[in-house]
Short mmCIF file of the C-alpha atoms (twelve columns), coordinates in Angstrom:
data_MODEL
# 
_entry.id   MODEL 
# 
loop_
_atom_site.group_PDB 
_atom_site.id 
_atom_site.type_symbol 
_atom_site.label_atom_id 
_atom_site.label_alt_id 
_atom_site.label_comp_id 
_atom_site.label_asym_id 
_atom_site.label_seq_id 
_atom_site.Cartn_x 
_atom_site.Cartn_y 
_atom_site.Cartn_z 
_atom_site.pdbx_PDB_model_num 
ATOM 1   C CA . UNK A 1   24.068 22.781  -50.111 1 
ATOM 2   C CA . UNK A 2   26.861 21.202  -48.992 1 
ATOM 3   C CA . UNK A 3   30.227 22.095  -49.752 1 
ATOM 4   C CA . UNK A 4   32.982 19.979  -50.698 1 
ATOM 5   C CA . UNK A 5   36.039 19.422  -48.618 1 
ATOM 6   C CA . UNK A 6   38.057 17.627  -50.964 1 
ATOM 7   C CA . UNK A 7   38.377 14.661  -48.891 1 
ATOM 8   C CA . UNK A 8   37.640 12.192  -52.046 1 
ATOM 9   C CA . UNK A 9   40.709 13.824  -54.068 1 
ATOM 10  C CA . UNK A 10  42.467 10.420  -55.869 1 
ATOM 11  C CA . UNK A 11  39.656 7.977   -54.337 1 
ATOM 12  C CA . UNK A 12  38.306 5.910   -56.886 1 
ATOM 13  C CA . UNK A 13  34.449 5.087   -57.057 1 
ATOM 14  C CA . UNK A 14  32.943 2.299   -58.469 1 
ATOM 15  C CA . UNK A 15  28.927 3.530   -59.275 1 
ATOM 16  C CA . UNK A 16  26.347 0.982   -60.576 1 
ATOM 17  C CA . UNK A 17  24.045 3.217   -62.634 1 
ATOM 18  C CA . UNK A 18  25.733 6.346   -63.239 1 
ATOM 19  C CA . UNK A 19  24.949 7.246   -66.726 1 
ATOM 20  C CA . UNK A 20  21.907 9.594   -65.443 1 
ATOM 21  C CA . UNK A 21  19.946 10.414  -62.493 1 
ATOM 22  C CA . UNK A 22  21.319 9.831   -58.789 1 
ATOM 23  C CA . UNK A 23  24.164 7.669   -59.967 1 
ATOM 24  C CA . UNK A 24  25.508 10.460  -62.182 1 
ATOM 25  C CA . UNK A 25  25.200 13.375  -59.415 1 
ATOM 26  C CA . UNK A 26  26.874 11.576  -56.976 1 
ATOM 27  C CA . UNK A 27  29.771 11.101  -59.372 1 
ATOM 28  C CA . UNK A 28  29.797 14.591  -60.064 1 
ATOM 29  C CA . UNK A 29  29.694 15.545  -56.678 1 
ATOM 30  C CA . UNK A 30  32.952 13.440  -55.914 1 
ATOM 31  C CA . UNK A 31  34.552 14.373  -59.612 1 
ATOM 32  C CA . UNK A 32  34.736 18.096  -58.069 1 
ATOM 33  C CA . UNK A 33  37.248 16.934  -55.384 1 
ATOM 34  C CA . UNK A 34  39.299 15.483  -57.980 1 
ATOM 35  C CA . UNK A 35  38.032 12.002  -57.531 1 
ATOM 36  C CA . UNK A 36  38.393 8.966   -60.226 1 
ATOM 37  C CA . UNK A 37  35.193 7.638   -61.480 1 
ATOM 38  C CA . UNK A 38  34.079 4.049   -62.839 1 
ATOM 39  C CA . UNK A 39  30.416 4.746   -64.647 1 
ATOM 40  C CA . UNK A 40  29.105 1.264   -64.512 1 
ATOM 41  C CA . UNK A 41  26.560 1.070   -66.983 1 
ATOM 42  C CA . UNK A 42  24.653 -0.207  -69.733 1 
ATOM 43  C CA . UNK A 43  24.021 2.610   -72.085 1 
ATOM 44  C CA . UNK A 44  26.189 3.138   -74.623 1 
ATOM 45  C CA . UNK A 45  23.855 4.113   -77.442 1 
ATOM 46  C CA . UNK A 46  21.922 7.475   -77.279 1 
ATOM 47  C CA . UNK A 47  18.486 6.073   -75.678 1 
ATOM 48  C CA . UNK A 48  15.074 7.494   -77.659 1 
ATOM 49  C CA . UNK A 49  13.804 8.870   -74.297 1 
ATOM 50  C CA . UNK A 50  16.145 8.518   -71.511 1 
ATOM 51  C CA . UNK A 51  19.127 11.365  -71.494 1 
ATOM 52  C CA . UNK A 52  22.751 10.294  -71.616 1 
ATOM 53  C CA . UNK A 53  25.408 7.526   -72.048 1 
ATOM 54  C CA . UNK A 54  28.028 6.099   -70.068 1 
ATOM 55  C CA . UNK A 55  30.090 8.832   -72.546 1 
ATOM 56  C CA . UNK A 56  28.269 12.040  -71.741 1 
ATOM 57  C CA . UNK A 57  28.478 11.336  -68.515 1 
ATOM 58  C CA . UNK A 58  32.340 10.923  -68.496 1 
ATOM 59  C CA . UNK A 59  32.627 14.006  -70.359 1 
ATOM 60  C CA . UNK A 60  30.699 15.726  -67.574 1 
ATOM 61  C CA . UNK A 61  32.711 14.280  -64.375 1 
ATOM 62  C CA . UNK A 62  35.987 15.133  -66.242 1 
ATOM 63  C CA . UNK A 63  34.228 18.738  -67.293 1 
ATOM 64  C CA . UNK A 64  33.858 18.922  -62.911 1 
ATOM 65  C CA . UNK A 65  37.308 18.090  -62.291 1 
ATOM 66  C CA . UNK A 66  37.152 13.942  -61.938 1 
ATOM 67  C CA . UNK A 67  38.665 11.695  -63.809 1 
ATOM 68  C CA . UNK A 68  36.583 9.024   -65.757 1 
ATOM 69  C CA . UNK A 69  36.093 5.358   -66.631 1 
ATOM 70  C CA . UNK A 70  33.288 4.328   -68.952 1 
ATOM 71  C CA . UNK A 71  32.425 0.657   -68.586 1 
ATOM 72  C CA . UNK A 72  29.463 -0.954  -70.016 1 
ATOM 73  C CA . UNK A 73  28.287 -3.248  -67.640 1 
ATOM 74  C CA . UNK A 74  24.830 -5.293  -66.994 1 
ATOM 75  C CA . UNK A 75  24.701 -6.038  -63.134 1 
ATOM 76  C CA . UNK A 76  22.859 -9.018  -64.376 1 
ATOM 77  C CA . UNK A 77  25.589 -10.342 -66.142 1 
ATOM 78  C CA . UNK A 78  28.668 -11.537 -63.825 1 
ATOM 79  C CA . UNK A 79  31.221 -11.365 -66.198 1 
ATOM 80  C CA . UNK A 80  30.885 -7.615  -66.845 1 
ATOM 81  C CA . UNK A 81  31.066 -6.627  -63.257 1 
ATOM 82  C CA . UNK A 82  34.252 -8.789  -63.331 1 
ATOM 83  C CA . UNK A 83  35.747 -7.154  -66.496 1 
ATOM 84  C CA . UNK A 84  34.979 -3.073  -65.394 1 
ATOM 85  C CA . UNK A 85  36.696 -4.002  -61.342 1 
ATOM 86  C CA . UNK A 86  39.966 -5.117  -62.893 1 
ATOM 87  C CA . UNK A 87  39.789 -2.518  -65.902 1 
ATOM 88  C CA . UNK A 88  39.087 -0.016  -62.841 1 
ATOM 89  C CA . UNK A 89  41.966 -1.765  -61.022 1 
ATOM 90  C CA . UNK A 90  44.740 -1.269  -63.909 1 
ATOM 91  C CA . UNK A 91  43.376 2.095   -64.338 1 
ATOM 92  C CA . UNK A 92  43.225 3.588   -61.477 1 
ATOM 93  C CA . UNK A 93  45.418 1.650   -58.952 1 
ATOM 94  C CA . UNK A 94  42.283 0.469   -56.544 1 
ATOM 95  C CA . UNK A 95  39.266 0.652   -55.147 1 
ATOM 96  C CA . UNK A 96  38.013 3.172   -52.513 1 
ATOM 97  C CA . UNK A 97  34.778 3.354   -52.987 1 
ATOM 98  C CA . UNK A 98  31.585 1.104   -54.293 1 
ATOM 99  C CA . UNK A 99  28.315 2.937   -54.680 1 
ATOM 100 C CA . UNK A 100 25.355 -0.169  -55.766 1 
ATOM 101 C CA . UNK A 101 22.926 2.797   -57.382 1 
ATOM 102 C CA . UNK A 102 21.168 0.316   -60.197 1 
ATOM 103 C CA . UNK A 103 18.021 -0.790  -59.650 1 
ATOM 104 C CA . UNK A 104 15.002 -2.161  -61.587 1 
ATOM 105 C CA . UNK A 105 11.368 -1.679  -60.426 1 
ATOM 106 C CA . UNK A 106 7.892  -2.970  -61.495 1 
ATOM 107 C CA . UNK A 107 5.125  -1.453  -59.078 1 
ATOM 108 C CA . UNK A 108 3.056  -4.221  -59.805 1 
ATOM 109 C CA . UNK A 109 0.870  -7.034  -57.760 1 
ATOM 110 C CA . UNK A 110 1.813  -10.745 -57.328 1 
ATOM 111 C CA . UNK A 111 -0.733 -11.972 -60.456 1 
ATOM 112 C CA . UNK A 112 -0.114 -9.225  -62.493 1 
ATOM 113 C CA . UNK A 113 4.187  -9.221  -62.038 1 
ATOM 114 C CA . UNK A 114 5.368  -11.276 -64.927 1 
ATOM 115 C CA . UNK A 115 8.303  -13.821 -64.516 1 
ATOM 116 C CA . UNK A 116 10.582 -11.982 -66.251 1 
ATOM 117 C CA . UNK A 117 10.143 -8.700  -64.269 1 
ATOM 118 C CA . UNK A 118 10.227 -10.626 -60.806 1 
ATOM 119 C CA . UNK A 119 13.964 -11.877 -62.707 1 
ATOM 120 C CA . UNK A 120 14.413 -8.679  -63.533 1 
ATOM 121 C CA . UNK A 121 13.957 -7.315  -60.041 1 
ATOM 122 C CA . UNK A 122 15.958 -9.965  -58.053 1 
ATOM 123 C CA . UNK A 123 18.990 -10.167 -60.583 1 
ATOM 124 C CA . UNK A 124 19.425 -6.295  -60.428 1 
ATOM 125 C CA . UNK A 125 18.689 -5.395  -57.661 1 
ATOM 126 C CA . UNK A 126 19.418 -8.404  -55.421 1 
ATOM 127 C CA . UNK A 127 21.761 -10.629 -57.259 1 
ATOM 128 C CA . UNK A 128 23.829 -7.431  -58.989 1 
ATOM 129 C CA . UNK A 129 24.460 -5.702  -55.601 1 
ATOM 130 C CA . UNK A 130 25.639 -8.893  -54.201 1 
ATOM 131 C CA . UNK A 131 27.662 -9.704  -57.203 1 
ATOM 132 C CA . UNK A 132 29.130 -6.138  -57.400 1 
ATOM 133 C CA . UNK A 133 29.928 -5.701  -53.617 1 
ATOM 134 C CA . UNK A 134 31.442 -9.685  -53.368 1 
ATOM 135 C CA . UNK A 135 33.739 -8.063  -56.788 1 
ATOM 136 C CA . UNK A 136 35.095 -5.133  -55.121 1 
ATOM 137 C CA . UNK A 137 35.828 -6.004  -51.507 1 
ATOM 138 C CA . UNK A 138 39.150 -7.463  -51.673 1 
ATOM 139 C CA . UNK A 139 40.413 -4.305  -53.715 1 
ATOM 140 C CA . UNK A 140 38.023 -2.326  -50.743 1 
ATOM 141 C CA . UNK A 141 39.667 -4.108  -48.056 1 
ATOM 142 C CA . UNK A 142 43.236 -2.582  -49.439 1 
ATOM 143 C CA . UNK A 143 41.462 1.127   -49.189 1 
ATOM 144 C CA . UNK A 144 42.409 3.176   -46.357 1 
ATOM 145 C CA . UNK A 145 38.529 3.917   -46.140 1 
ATOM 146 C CA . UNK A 146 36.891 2.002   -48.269 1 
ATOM 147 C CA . UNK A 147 32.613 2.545   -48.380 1 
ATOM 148 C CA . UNK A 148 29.907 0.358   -49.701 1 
ATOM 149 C CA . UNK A 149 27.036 2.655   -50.408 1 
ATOM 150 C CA . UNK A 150 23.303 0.933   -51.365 1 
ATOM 151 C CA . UNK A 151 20.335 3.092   -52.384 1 
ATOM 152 C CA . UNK A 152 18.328 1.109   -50.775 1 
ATOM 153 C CA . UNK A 153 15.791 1.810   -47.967 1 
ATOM 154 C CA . UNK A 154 15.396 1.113   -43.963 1 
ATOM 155 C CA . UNK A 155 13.327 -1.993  -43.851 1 
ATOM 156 C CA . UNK A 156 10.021 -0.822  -43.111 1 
ATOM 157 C CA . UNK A 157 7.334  -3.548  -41.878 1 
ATOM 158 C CA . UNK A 158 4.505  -2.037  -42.548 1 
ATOM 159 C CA . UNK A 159 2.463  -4.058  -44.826 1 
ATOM 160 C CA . UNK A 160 1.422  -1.100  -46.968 1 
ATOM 161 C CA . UNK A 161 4.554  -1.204  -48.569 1 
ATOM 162 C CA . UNK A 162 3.978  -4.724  -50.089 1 
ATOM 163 C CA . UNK A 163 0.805  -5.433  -50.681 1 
ATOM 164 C CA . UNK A 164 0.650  -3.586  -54.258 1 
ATOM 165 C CA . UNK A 165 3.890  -4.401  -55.334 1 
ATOM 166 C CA . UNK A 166 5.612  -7.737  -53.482 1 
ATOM 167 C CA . UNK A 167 8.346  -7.881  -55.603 1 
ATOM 168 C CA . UNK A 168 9.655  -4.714  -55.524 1 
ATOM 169 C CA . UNK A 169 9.504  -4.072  -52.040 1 
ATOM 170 C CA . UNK A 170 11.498 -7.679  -51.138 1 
ATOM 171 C CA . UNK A 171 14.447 -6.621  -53.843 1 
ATOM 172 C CA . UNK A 172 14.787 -3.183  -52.613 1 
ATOM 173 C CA . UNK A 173 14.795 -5.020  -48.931 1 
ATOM 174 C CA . UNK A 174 17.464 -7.601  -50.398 1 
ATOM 175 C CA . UNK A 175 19.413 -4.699  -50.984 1 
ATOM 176 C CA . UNK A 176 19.288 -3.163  -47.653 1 
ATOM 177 C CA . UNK A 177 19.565 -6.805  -45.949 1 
ATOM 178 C CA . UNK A 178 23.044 -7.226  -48.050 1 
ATOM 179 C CA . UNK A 179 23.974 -3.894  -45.989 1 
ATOM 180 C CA . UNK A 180 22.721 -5.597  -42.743 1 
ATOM 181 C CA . UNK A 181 24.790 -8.894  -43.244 1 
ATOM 182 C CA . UNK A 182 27.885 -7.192  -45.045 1 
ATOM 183 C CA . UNK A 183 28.518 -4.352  -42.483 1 
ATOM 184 C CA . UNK A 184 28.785 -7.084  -39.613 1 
ATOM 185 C CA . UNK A 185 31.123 -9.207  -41.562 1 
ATOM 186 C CA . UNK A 186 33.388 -6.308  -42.666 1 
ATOM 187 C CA . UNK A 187 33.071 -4.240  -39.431 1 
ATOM 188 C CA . UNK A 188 36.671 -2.649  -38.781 1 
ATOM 189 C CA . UNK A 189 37.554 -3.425  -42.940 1 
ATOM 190 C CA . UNK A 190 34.681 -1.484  -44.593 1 
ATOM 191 C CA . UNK A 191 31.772 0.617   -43.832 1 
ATOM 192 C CA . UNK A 192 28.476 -0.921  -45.748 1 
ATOM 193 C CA . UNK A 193 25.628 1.824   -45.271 1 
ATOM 194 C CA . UNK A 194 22.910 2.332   -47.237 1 
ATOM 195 C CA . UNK A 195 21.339 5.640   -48.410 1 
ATOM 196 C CA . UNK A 196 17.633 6.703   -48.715 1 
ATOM 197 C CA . UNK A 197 15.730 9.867   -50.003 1 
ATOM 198 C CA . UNK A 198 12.925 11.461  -47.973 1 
ATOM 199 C CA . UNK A 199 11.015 13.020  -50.777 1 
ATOM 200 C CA . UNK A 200 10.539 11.733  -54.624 1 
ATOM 201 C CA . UNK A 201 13.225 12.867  -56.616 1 
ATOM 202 C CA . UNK A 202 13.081 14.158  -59.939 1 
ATOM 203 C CA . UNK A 203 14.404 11.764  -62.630 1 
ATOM 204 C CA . UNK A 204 13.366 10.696  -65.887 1 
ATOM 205 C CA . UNK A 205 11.613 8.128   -64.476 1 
ATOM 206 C CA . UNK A 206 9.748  10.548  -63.012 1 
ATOM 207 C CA . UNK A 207 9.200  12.820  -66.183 1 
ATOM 208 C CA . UNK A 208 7.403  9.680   -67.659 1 
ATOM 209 C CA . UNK A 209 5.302  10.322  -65.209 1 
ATOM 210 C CA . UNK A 210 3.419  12.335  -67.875 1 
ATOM 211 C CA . UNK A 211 1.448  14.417  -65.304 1 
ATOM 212 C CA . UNK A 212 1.951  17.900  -66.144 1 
ATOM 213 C CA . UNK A 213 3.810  19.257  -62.677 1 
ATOM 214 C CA . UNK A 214 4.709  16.721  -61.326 1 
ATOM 215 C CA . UNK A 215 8.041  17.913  -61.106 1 
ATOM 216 C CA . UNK A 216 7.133  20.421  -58.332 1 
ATOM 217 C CA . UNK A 217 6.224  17.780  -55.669 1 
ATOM 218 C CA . UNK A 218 9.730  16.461  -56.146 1 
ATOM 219 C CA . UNK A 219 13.603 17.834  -54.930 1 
ATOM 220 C CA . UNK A 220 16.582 17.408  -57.376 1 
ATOM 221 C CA . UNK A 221 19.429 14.431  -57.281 1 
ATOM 222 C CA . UNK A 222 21.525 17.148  -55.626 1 
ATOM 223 C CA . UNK A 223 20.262 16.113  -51.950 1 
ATOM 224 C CA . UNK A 224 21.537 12.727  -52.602 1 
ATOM 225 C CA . UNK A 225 24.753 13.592  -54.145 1 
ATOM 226 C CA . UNK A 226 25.384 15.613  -50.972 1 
ATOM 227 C CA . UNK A 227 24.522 13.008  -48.383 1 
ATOM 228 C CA . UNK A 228 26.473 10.711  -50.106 1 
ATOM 229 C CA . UNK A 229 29.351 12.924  -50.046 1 
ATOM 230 C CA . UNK A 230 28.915 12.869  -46.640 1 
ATOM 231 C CA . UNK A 231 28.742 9.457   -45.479 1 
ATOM 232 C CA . UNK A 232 31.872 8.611   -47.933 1 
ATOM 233 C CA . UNK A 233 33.623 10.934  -46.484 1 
ATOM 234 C CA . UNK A 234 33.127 9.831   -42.755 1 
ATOM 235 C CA . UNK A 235 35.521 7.085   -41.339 1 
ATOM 236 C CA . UNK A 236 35.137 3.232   -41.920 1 
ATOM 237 C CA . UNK A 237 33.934 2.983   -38.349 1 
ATOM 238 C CA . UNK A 238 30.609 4.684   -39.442 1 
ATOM 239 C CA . UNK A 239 28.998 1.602   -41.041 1 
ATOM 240 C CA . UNK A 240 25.447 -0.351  -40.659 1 
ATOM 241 C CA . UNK A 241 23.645 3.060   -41.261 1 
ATOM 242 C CA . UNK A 242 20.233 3.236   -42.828 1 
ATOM 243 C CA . UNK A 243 20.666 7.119   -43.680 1 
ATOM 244 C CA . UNK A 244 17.492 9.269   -44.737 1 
ATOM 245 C CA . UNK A 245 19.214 12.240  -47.119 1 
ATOM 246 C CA . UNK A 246 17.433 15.306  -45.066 1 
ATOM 247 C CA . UNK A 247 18.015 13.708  -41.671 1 
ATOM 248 C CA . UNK A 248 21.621 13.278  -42.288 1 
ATOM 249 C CA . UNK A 249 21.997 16.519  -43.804 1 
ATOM 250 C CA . UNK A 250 20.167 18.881  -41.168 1 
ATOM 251 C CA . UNK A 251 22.397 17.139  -38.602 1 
ATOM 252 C CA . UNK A 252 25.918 17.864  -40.485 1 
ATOM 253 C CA . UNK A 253 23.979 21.580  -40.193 1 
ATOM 254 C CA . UNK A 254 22.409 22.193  -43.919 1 
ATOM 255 C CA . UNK A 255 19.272 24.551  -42.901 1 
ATOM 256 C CA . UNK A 256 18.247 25.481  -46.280 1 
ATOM 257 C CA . UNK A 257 16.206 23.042  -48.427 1 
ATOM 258 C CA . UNK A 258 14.478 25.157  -50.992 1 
ATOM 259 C CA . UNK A 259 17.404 25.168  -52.363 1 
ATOM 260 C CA . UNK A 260 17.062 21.565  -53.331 1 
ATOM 261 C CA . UNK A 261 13.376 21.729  -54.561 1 
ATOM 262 C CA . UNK A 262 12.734 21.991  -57.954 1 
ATOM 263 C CA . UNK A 263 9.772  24.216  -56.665 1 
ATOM 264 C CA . UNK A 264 10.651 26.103  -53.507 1 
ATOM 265 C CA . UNK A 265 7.663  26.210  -50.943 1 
ATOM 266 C CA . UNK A 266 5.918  23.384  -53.006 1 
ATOM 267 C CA . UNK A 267 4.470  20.405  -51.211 1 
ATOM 268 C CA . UNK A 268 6.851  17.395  -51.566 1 
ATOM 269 C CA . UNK A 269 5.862  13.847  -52.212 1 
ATOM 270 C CA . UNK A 270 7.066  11.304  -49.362 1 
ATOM 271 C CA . UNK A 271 9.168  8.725   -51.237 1 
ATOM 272 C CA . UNK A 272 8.546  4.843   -50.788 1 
ATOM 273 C CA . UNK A 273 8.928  3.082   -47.565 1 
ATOM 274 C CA . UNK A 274 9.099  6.020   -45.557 1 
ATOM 275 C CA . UNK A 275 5.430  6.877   -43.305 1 
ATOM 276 C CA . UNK A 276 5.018  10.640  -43.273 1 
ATOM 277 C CA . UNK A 277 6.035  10.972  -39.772 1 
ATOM 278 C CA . UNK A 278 8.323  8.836   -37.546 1 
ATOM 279 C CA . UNK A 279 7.991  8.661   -33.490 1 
ATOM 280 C CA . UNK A 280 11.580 9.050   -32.788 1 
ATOM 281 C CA . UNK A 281 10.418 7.843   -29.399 1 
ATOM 282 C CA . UNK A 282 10.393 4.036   -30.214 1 
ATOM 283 C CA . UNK A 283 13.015 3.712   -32.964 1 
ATOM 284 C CA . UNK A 284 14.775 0.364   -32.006 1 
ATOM 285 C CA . UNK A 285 17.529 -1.036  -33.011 1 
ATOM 286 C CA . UNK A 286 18.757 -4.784  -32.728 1 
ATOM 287 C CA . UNK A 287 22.344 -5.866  -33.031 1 
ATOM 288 C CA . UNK A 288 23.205 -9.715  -32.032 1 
ATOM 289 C CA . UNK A 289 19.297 -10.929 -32.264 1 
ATOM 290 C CA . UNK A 290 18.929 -8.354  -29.176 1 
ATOM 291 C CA . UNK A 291 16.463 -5.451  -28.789 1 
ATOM 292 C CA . UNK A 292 17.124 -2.127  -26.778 1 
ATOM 293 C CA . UNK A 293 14.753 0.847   -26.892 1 
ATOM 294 C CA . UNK A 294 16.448 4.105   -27.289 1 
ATOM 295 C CA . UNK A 295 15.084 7.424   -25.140 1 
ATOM 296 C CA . UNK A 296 14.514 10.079  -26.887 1 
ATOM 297 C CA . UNK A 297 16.776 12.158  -24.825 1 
ATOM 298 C CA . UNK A 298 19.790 10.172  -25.715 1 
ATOM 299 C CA . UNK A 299 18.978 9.547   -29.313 1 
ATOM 300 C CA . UNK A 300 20.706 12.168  -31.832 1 
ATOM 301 C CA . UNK A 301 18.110 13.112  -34.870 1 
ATOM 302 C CA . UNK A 302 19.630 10.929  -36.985 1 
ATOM 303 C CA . UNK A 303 20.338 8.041   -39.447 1 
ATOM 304 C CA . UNK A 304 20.506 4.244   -38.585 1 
ATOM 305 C CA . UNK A 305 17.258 1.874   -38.074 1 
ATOM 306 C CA . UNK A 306 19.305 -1.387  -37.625 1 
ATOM 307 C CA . UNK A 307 16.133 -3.269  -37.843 1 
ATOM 308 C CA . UNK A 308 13.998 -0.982  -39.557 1 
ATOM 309 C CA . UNK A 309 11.106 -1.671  -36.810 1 
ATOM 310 C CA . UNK A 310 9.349  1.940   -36.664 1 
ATOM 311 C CA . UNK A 311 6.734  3.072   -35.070 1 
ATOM 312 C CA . UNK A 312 4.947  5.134   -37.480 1 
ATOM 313 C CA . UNK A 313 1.781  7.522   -37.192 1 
ATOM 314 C CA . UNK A 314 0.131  10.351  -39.029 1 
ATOM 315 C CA . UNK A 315 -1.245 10.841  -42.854 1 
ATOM 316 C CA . UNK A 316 -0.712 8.334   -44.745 1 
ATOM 317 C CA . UNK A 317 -2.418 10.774  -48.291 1 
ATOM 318 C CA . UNK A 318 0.533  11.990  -49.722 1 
ATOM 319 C CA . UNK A 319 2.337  8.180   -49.728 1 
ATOM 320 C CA . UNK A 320 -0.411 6.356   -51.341 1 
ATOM 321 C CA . UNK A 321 -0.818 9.169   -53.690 1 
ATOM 322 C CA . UNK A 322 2.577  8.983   -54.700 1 
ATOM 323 C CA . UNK A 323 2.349  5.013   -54.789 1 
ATOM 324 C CA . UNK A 324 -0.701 5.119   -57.450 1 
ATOM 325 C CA . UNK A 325 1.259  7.857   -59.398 1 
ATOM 326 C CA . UNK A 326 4.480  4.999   -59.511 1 
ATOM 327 C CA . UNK A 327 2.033  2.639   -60.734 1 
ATOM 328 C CA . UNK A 328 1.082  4.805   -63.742 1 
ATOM 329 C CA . UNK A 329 4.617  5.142   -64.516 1 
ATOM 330 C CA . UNK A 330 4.913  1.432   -64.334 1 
ATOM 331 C CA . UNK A 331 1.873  1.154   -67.304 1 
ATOM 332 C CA . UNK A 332 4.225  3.341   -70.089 1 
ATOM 333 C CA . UNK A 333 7.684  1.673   -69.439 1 
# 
């Protein structure tokens, strides 16, 4: 894993969904330097099957050496994200650090997506990254190195990824087009990058799952909390990124990643929006409406897909069977 440096002593973080799952780990991971943390949040109140409140989790990032800020906030509800940035603000002096983790999801076709979950979709997702990001950069652009972080993935065209669930797939991509748009306008003030896992990870979403094992084909939050920790770490000037979690972390040199499965040595499921394998060879990236190719022999094993126009090939199994597995999921919520 990787280790902290304490680079994110004192830094406050604002985190959309941190009362569980991803949100939570990556404040954890930061509350070990020392780091302040604003759990942006709805639950208050003890869910009957979900794990944790804004409360538990505060006790847990102080338990790790952070300091925390329990806000209840709705990232559909403007007001709210308003309220928590200037309680965060009086609190804590600033704003380093804005993670947009909260999302919604409905893995369902165009007929068969009700109104209110497409609303659902766009105002969390969409509307409440916007919302959130547009509410902390001015206290951002006061940060000696202030991130945006989206968990959000690289924009991938392939029409597999929207013909079962339309919806989802264009507010995911409205997530990862605010990190287009807002890295360009705040290049040299604040890195925007967005963050993306290569394999499912487990979560209670996934534990609804109800399939007995199913928790073997995925890795824990931990790989997430540690590429996070690494791009919020790295200067401003490292901003436009669409970062995949393992990619990321084999280059800053992690070589064991058993030690993030929750099965070592079992297959993994390929997450959404990634195709099993990518020909490095024709990754392309655009910047100012213009298109260059990139050799292989120049191109580090990395991170950013500007476009998100990939080449893809090989097995496509493993993705679809993860896809119909989502859609189950979708069925008991």
């Amino acid at each position: 894993m990787l280790p902290n440096t304490g680079k994110l002593a004192g830094c406050t973080l604002f985190i959309t969904g941190a009362s569980r799952g991803i949100g939570k780990a990556i404040a954890l991971k930061a509350a070990k330097d020392g780091a302040n943390i604003v759990i942006a949040a709805k639950t208050a109140e003890p869910h009957p099957t979900l794990p944790g409140t804004i409360y538990t989790a505060a006790a847990e990032i102080e338990a790790a050496g952070g300091k925390a800020l329990p806000c209840i906030v709705n990232v559909r509800e403007e007001q709210q994200i308003i309220n928590a940035v200037e309680k965060a603000v009086k609190t804590f002096g600033g704003i380093d650090i804005l993670v947009n983790n909260a999302s919604a999801i409905s893995l369902t076709g165009t007929l068969e997506t009700e109104t209110k979950k497409v609303n659902l979709m766009m105002d969390v997702n969409v509307r409440g990254t916007y919302l959130t990001s547009k509410t902390c950069l001015p206290h951002l652009r006061k940060s000696r190195n202030p991130h945006i972080l989206n968990l959000s993935p690289p924009m991938n065209m392939n029409p597999m990824w929207f013909k079962n669930h339309c919806a989802y797939t264009i507010s995911k991509y409205g997530m990862s087009m605010c990190v287009l748009g807002m890295a360009e306008e705040f290049r040299g003030e604040v890195a925007v990058n967005a963050l993306w896992p290569k394999t499912a990870i487990h979560t209670a979403a996934m534990d609804m799952l109800g399939g007995a094992g199913i928790e073997k084909q995925c890795r824990k939050t931990d790989i997430l909390a540690d590429a996070a920790y690494c791009i919020l770490t790295k200067p401003k000037t490292f901003t436009g990124n669409f970062v995949i979690d393992e990619v990321l972390l084999r280059e800053e040199g992690v070589k064991d990643f058993d030690v993030y499965a929750i099965a070592p040595g079992h297959p993994l499921m390929p997450d959404f929006f990634l195709d099993v394998e990518i020909d490095t060879t024709a990754m392309k990236q655009e910047r100012y409406g213009k298109e260059r190719t990139v050799s292989k022999s120049k191109l580090k094993p990395t991170l950013a897909f500007m476009s998100g126009k990939l080449r893809i090939k090989g097995n496509m199994s493993l993705a679809i069977k993860l896809e119909k597995m989502l859609t189950q999921l979708n069925s008991k919520l």
